[in-house]
PDB file of C-alpha atoms in Angstrom:
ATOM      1  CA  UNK A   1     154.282-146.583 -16.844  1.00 50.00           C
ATOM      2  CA  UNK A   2     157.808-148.555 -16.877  1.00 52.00           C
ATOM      3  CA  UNK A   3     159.308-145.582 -14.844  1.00 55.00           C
ATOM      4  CA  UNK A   4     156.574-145.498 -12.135  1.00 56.00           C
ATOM      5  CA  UNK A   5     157.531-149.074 -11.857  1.00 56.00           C
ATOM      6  CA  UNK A   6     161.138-147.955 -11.082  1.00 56.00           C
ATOM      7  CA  UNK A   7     160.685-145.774  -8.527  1.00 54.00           C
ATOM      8  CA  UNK A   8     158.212-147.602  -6.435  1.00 58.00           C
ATOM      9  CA  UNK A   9     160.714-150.670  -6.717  1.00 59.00           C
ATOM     10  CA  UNK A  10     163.542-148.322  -5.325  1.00 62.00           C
ATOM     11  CA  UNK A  11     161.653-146.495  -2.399  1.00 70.00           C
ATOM     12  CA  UNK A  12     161.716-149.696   0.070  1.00 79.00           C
ATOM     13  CA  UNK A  13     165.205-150.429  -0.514  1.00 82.00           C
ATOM     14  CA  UNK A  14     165.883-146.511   0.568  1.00 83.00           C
ATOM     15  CA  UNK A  15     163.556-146.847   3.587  1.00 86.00           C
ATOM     16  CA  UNK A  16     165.041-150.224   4.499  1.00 88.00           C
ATOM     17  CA  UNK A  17     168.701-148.530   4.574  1.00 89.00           C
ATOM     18  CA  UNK A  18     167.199-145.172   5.889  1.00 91.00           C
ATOM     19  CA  UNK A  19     166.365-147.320   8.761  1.00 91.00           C
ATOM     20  CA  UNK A  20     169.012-149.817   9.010  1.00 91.00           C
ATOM     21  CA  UNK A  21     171.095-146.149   9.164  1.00 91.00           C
ATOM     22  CA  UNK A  22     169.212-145.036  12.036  1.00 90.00           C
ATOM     23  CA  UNK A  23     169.013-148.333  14.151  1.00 88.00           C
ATOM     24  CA  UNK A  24     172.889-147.922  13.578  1.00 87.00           C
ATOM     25  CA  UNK A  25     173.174-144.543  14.647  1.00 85.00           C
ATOM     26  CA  UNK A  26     170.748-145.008  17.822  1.00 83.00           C
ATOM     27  CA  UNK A  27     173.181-148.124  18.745  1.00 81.00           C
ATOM     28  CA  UNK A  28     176.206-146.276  18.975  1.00 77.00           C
ATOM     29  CA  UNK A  29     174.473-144.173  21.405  1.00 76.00           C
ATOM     30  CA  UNK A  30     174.049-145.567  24.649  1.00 72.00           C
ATOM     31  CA  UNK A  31     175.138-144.024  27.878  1.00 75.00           C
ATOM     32  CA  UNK A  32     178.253-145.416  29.607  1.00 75.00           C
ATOM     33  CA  UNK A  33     176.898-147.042  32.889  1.00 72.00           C
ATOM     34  CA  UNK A  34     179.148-148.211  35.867  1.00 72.00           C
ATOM     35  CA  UNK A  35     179.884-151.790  36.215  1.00 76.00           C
ATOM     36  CA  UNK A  36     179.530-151.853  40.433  1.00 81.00           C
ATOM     37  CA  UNK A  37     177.083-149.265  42.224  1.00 79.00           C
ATOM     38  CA  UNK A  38     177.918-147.733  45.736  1.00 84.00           C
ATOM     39  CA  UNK A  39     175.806-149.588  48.455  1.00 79.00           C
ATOM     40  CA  UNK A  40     174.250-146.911  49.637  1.00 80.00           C
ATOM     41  CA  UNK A  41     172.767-146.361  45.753  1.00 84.00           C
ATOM     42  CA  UNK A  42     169.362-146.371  45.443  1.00 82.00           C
ATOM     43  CA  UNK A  43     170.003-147.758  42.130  1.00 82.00           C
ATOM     44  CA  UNK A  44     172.152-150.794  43.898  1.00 83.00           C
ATOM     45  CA  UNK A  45     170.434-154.248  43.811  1.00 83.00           C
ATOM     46  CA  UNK A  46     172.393-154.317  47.396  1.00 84.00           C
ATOM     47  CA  UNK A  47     170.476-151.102  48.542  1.00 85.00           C
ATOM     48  CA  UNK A  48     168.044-151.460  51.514  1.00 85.00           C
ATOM     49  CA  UNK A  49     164.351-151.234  50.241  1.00 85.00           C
ATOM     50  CA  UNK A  50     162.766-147.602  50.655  1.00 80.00           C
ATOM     51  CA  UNK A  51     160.181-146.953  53.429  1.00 77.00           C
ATOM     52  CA  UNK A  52     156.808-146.492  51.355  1.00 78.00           C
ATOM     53  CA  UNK A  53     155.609-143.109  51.580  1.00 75.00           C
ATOM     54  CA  UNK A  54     152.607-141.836  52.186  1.00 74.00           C
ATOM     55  CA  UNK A  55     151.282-139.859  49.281  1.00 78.00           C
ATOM     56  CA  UNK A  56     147.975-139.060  50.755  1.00 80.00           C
ATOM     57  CA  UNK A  57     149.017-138.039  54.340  1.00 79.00           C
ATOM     58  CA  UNK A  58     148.345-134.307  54.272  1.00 79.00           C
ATOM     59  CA  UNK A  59     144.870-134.677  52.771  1.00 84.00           C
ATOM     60  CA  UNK A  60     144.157-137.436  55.703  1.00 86.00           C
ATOM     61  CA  UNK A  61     146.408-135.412  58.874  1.00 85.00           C
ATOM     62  CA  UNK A  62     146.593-132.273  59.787  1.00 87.00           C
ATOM     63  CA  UNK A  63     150.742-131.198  59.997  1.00 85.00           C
ATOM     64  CA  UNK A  64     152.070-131.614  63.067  1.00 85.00           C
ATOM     65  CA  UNK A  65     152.746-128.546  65.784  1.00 86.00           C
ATOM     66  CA  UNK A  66     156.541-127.397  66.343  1.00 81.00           C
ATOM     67  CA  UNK A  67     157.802-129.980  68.638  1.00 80.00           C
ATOM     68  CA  UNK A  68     155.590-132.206  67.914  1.00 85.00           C
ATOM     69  CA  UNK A  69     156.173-135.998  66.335  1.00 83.00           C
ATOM     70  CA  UNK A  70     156.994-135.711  62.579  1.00 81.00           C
ATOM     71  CA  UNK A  71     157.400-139.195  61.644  1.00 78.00           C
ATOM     72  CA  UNK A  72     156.121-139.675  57.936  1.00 74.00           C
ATOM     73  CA  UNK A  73     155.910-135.947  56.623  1.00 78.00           C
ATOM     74  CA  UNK A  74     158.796-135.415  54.756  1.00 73.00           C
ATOM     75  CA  UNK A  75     160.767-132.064  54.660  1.00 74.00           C
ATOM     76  CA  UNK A  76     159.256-131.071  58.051  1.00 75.00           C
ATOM     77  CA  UNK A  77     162.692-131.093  59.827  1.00 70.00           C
ATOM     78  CA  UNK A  78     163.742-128.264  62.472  1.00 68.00           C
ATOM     79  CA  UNK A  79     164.262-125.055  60.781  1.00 64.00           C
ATOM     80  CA  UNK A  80     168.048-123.787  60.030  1.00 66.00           C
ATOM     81  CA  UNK A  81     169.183-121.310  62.625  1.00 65.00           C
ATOM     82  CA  UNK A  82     169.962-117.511  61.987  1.00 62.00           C
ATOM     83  CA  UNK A  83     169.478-115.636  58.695  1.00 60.00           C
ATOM     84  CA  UNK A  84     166.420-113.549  60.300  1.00 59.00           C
ATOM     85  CA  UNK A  85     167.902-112.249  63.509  1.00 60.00           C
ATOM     86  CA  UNK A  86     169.083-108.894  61.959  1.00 63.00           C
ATOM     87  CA  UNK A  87     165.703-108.190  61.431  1.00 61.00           C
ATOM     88  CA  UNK A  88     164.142-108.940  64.727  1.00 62.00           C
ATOM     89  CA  UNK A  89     161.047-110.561  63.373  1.00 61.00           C
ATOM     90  CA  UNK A  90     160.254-107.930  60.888  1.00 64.00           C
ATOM     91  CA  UNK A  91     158.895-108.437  57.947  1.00 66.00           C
ATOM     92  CA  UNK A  92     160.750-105.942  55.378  1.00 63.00           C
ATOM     93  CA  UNK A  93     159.623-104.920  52.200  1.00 63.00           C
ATOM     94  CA  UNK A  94     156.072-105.286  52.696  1.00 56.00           C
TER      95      UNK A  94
END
């Protein structure tokens, strides 16, 4: 029985250094962050607040026409000129 003792006297002295090791080690981790953010950072407490979005608008709307207004659907922009010209239109590989 004196052994059993022993052992359960030593285990939270191992998990209080076991953990005092890995607060330690966690510590010495911590990313390098800047000291001044650009402006123009969303992350900058100088930055202009965000417009709120509207996380429900295509359930609500239908998506506007080409040429029509697009104000609030993001990504809708006017599509990039050229890449399917040599093809006049047709669909290849189908």
């Amino acid at each position: 029985m004196g052994c059993v003792r022993e052992v359960e006297d030593e285990m939270p002295i191992a998990r209080t250094m076991t953990a005092v090791a890995a607060v330690a080690a966690l510590a010495s981790c911590t990313p390098a962050l800047p000291t001044a953010l650009p402006r123009g950072s969303a992350a900058s407490p100088d930055a202009p607040e965000a417009r709120p979005s509207r996380v429900g608008l295509a359930l609500t709307e239908e998506p506007p026409f080409p040429g029509e207004r697009r104000e609030g659907w993001e990504g809708l922009g006017d599509a990039a000129p050229g890449g399917h010209a040599h093809h006049g239109g047709h669909r290849h590989g189908r």
